JSON list of C-alpha atoms in Angstrom, two decimals:
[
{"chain": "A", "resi": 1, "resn": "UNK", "atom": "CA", "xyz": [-78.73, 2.67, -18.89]},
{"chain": "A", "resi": 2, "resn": "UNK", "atom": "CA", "xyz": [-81.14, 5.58, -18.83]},
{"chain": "A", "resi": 3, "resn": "UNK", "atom": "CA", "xyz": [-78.00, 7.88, -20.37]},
{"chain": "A", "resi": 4, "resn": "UNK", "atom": "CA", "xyz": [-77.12, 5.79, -23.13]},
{"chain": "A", "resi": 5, "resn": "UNK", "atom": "CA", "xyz": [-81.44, 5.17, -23.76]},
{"chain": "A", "resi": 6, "resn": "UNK", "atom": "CA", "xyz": [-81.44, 9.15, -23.90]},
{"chain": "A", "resi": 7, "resn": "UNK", "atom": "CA", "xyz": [-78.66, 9.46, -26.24]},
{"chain": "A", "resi": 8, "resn": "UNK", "atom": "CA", "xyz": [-80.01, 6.76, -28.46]},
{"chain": "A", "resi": 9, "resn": "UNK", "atom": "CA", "xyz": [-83.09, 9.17, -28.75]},
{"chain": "A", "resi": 10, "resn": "UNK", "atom": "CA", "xyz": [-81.63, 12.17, -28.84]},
{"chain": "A", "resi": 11, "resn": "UNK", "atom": "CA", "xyz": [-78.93, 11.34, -31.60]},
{"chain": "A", "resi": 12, "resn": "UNK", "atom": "CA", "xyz": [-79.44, 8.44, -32.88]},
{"chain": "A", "resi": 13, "resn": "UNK", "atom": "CA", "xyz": [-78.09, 4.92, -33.00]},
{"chain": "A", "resi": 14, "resn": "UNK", "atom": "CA", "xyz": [-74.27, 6.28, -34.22]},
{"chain": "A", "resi": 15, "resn": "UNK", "atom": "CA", "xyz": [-73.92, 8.69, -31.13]},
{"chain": "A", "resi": 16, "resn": "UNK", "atom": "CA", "xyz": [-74.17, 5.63, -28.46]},
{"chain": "A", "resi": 17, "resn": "UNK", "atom": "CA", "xyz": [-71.52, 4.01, -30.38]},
{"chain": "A", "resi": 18, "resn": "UNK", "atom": "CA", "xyz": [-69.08, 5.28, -28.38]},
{"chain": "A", "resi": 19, "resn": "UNK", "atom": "CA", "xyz": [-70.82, 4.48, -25.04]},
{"chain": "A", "resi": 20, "resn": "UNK", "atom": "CA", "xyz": [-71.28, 1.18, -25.86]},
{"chain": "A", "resi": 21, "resn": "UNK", "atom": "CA", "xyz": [-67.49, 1.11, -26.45]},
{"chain": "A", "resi": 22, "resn": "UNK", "atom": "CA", "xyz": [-66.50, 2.50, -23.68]},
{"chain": "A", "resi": 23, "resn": "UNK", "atom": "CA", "xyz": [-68.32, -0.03, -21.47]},
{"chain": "A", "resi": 24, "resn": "UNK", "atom": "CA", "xyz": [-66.62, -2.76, -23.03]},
{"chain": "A", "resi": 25, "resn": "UNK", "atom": "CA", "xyz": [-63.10, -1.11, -22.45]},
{"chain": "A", "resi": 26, "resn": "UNK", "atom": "CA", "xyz": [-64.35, -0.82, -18.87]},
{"chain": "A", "resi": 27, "resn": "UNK", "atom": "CA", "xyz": [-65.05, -4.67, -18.99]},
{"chain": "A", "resi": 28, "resn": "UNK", "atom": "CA", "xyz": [-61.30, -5.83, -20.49]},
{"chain": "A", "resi": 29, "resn": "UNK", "atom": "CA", "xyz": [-59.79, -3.41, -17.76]},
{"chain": "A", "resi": 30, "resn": "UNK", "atom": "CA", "xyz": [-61.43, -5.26, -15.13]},
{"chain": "A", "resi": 31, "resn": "UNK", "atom": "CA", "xyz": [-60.33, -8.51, -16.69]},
{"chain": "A", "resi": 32, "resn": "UNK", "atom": "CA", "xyz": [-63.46, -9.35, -17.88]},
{"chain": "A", "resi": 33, "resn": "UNK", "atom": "CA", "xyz": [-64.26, -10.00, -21.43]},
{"chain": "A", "resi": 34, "resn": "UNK", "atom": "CA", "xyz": [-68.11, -10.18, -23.53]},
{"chain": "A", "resi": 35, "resn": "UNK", "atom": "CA", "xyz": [-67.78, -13.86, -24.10]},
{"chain": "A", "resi": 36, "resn": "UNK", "atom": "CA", "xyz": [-66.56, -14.97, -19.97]},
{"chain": "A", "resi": 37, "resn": "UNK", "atom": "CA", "xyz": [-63.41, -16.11, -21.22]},
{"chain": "A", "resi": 38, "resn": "UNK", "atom": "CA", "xyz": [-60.72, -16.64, -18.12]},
{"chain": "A", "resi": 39, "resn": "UNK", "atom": "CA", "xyz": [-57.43, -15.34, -18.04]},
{"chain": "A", "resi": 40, "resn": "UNK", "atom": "CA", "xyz": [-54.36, -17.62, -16.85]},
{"chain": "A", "resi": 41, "resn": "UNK", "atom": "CA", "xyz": [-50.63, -17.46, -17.11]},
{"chain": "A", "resi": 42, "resn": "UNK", "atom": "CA", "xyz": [-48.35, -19.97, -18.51]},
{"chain": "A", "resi": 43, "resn": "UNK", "atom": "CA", "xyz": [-48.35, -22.19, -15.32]},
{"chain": "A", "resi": 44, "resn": "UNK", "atom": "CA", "xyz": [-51.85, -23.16, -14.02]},
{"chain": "A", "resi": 45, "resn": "UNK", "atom": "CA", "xyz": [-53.65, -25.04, -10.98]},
{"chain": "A", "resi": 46, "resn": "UNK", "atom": "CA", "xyz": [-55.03, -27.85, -12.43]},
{"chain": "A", "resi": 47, "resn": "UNK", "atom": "CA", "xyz": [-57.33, -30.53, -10.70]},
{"chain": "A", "resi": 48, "resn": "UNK", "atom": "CA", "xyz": [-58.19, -33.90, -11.80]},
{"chain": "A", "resi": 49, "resn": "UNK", "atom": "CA", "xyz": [-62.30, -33.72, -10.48]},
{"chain": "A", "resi": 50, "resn": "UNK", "atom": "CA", "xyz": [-63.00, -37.42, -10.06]},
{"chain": "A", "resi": 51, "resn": "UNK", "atom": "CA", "xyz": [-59.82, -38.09, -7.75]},
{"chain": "A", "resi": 52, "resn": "UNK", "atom": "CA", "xyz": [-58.99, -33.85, -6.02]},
{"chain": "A", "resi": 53, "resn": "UNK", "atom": "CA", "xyz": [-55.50, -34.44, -6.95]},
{"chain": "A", "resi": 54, "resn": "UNK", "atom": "CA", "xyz": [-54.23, -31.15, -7.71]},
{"chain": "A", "resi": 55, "resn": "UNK", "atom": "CA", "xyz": [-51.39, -30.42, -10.26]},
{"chain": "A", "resi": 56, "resn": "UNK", "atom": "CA", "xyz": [-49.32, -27.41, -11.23]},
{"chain": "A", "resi": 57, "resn": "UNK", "atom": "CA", "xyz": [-49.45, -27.70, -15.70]},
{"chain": "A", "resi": 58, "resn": "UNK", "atom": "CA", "xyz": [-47.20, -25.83, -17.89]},
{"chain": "A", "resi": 59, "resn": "UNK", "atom": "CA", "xyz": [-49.67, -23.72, -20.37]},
{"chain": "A", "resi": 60, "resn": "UNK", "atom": "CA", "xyz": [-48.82, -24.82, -23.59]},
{"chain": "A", "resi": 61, "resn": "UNK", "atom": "CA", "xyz": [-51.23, -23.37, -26.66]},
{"chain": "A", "resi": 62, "resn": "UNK", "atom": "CA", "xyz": [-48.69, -25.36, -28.95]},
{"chain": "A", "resi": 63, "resn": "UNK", "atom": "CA", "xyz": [-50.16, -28.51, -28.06]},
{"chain": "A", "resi": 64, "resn": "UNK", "atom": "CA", "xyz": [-53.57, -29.97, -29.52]},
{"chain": "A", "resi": 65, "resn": "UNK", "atom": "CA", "xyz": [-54.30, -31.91, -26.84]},
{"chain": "A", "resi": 66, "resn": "UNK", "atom": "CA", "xyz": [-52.88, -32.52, -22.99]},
{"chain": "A", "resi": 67, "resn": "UNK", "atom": "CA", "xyz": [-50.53, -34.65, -21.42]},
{"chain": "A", "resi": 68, "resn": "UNK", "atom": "CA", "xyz": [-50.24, -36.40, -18.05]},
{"chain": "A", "resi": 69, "resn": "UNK", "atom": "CA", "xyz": [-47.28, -37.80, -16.27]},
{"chain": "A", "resi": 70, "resn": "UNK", "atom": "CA", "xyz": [-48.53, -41.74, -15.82]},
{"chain": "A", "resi": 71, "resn": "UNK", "atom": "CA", "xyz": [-45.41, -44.01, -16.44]},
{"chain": "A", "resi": 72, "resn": "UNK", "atom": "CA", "xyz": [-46.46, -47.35, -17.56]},
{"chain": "A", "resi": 73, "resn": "UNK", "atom": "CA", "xyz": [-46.52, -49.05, -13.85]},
{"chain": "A", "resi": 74, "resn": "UNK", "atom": "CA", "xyz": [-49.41, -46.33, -13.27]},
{"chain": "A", "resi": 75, "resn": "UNK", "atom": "CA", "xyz": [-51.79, -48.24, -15.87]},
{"chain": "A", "resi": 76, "resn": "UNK", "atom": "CA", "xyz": [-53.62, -50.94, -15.78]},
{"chain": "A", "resi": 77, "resn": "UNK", "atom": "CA", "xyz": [-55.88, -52.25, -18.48]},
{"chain": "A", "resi": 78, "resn": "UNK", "atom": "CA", "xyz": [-58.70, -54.48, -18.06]},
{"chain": "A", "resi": 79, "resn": "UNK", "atom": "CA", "xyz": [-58.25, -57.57, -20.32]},
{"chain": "A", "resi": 80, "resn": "UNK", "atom": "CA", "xyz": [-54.82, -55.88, -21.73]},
{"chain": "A", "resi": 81, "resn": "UNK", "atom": "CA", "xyz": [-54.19, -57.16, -25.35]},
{"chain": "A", "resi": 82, "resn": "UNK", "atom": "CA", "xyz": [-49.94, -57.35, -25.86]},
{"chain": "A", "resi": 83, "resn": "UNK", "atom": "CA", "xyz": [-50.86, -54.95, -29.08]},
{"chain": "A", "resi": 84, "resn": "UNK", "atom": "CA", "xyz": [-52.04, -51.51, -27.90]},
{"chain": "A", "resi": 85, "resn": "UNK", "atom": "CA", "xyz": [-54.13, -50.32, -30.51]},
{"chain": "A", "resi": 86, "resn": "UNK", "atom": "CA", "xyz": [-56.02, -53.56, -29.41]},
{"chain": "A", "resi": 87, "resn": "UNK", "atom": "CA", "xyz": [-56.65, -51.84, -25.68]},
{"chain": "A", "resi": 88, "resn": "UNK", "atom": "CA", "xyz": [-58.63, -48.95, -27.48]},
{"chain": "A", "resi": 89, "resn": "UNK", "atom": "CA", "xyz": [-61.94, -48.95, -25.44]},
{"chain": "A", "resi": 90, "resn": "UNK", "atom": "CA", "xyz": [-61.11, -50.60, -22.90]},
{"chain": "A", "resi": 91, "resn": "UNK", "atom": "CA", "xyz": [-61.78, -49.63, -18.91]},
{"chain": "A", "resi": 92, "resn": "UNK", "atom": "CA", "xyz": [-58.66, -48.21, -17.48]},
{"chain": "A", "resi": 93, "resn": "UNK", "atom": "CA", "xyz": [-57.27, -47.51, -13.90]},
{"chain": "A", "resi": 94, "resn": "UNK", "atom": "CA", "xyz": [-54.63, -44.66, -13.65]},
{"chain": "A", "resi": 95, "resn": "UNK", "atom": "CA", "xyz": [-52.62, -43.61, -11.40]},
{"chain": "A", "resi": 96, "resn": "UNK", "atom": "CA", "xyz": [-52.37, -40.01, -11.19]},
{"chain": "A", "resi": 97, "resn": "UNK", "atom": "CA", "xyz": [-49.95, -38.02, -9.05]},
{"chain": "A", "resi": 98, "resn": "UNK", "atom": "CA", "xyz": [-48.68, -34.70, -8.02]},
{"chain": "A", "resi": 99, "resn": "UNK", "atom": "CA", "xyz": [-45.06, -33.75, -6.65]},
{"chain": "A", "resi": 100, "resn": "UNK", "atom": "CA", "xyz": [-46.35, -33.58, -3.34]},
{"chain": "A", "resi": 101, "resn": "UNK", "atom": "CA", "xyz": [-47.20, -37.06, -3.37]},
{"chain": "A", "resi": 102, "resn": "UNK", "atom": "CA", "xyz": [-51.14, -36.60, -3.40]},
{"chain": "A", "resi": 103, "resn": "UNK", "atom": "CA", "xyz": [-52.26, -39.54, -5.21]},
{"chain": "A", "resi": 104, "resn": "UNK", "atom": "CA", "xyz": [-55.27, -41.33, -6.11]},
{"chain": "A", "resi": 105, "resn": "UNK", "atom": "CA", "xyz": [-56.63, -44.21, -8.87]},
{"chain": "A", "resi": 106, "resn": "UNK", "atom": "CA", "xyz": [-58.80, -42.99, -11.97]},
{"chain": "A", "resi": 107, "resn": "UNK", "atom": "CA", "xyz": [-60.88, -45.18, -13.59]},
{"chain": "A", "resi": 108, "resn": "UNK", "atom": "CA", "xyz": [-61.76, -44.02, -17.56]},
{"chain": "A", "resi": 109, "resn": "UNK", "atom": "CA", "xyz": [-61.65, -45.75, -20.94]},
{"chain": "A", "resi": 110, "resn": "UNK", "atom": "CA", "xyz": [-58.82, -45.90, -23.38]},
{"chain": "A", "resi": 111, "resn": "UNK", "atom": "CA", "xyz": [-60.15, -43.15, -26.24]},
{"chain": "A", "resi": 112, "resn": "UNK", "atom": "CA", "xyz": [-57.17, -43.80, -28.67]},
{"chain": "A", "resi": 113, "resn": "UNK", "atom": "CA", "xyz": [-53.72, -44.94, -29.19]},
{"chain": "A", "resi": 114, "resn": "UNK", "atom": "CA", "xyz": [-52.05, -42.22, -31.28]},
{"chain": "A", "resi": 115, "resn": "UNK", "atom": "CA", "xyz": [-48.53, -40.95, -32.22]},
{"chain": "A", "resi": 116, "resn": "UNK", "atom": "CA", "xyz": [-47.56, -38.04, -30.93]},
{"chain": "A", "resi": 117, "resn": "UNK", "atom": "CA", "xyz": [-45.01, -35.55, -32.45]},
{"chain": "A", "resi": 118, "resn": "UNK", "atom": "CA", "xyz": [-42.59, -34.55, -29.41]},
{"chain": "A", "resi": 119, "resn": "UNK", "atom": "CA", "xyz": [-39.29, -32.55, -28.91]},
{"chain": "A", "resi": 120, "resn": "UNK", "atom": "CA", "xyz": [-37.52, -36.16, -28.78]},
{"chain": "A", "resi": 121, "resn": "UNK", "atom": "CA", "xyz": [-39.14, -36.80, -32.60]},
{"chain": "A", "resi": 122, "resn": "UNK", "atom": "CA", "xyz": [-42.72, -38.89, -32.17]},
{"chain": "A", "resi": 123, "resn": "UNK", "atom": "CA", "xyz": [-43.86, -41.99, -30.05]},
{"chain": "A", "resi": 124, "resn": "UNK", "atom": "CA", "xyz": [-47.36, -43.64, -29.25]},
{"chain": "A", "resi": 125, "resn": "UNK", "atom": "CA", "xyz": [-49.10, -42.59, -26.63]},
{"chain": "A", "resi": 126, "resn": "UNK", "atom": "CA", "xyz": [-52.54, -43.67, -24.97]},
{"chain": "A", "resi": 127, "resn": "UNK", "atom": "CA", "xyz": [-55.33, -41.31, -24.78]},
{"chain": "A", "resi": 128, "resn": "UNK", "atom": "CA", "xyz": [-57.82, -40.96, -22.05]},
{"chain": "A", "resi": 129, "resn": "UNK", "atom": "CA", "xyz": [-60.68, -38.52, -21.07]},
{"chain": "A", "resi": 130, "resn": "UNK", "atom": "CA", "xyz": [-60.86, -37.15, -17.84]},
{"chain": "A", "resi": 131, "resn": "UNK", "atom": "CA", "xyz": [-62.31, -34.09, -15.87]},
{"chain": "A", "resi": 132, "resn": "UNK", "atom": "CA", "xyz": [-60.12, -31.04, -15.31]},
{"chain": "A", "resi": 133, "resn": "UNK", "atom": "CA", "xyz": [-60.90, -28.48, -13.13]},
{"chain": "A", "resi": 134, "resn": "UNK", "atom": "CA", "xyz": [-59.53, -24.63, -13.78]},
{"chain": "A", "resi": 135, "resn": "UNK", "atom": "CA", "xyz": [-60.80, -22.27, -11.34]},
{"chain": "A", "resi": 136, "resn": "UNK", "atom": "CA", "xyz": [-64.19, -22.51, -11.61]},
{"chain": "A", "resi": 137, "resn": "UNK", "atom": "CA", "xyz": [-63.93, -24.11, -15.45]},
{"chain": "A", "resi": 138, "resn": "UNK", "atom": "CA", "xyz": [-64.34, -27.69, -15.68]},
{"chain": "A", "resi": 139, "resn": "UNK", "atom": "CA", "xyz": [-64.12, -29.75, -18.15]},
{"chain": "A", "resi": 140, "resn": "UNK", "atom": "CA", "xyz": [-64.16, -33.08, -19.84]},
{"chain": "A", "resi": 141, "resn": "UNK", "atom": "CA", "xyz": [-60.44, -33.59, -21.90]},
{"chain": "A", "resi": 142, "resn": "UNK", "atom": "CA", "xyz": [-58.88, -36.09, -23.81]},
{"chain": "A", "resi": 143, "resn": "UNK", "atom": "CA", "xyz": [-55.55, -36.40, -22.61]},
{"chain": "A", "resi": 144, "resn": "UNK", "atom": "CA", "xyz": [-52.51, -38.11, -23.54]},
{"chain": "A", "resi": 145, "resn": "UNK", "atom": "CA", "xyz": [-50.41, -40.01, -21.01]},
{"chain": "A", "resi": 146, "resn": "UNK", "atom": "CA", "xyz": [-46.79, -40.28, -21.20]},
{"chain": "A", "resi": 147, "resn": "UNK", "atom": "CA", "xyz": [-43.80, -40.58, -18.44]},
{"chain": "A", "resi": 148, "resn": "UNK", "atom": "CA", "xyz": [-42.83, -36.93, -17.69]},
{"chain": "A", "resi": 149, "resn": "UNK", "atom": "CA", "xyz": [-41.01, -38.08, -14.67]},
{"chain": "A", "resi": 150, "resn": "UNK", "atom": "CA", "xyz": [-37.76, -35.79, -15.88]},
{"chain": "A", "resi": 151, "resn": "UNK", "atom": "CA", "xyz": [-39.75, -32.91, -16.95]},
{"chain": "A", "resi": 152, "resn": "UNK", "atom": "CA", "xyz": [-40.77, -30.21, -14.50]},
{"chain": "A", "resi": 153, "resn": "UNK", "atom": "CA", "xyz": [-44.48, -30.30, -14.95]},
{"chain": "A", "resi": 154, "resn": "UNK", "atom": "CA", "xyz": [-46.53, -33.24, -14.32]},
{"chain": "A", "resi": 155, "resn": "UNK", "atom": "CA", "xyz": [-48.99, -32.46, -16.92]},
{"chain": "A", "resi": 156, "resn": "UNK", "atom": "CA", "xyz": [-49.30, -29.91, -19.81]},
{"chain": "A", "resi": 157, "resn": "UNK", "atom": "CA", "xyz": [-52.56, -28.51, -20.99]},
{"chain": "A", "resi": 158, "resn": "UNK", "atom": "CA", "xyz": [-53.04, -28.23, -24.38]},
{"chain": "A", "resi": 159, "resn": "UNK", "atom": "CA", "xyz": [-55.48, -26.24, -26.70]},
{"chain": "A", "resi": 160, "resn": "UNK", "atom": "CA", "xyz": [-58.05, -29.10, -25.79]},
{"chain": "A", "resi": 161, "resn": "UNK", "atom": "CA", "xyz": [-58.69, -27.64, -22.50]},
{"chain": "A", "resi": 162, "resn": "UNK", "atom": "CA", "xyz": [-58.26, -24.16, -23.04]},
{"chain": "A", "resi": 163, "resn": "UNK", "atom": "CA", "xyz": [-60.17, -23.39, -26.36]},
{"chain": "A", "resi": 164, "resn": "UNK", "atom": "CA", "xyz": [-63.06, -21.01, -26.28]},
{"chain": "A", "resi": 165, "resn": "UNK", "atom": "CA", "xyz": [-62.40, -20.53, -22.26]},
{"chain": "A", "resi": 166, "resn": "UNK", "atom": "CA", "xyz": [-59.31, -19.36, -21.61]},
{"chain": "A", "resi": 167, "resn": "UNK", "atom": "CA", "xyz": [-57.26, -16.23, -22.56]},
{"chain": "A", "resi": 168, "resn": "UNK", "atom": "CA", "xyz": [-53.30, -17.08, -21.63]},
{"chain": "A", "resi": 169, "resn": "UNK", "atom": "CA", "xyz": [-51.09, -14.17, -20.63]},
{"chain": "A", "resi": 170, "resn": "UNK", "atom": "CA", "xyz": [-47.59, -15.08, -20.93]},
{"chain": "A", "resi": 171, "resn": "UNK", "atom": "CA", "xyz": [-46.78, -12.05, -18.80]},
{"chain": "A", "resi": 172, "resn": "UNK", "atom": "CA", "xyz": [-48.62, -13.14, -15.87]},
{"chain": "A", "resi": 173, "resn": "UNK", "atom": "CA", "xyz": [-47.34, -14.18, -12.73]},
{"chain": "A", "resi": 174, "resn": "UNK", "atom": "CA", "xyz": [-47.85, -18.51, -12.00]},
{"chain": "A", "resi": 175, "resn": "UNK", "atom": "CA", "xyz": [-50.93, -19.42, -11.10]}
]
């Protein structure tokens, strides 16, 4: 600091220019960036706070929002109206579950009922919000639920989640 305060002096604002850039290159080498952002690959450790259960999520920055494996026999909806966009608001218990079998019971509110544009063409999914735990990053995230019992991942995690925290480098090993 006392360098770059005598070079400010000395030459002027301009001259430290390059000082102050090359402490910011020193900062993206180390894998640190100005604004704390967190780097992951394209397969992260994900962790639903209220409940510990821990699941492995496919990265996907193509998606506005996440998704979470709960097939229909994994929700239950208090005072459950036979029309879903009826449910919206309504207290929720989920069921949320890894491949290793580590399970545990949610309790939230239905946020929405919304259709959702998929590989498969669109259906209607419920949304929920729920705390999701990165590393050291948590955060609340509205997140879709949908049977992915014959996809790989249990849950993807969309823009939602990783906006303004998260840096994703495809090139990276699995998290």
């Amino acid at each position: 600091m006392h360098a770059l305060h005598s070079l400010w002096r000395r030459r002027g604002a301009l001259a430290a220019l390059p000082v102050i850039a090359a402490a910011v290159s020193v900062q993206a080498f180390r894998g640190e960036t100005p604004d704390s952002k967190h780097t992951i690959g394209p397969v992260a450790q994900i962790v639903e706070a209220s409940s510990g259960v821990t699941l492995t999520a496919r990265v996907d920055t193509g998606a506005t929002v996440s998704s979470l494996h709960c097939p229909p026999d994994a929700i239950e909806i208090k005072g459950a109206s036979d029309v879903p966009a009826e449910n919206v608001r309504k207290p929720v218990r989920i069921r949320v579950e890894n491949r290793d079998g580590q399970a545990a019971w949610v309790e939230t509110r239905i946020e929405d009922y919304v259709e959702v544009r998929c590989s498969e063409g669109s259906d209607y999914r419920y949304r929920v919000r729920l705390p999701l735990r990165c590393g050291r990053v948590q955060r609340q995230a509205i997140v879709n639920l949908n049977d992915r019992s014959h996809m790989t991942y249990r849950m993807l995690l969309g823009r939602d989640f990783l906006a303004g925290k998260f840096l994703v480098d495809v090139a990276r090993g699995n998290d």
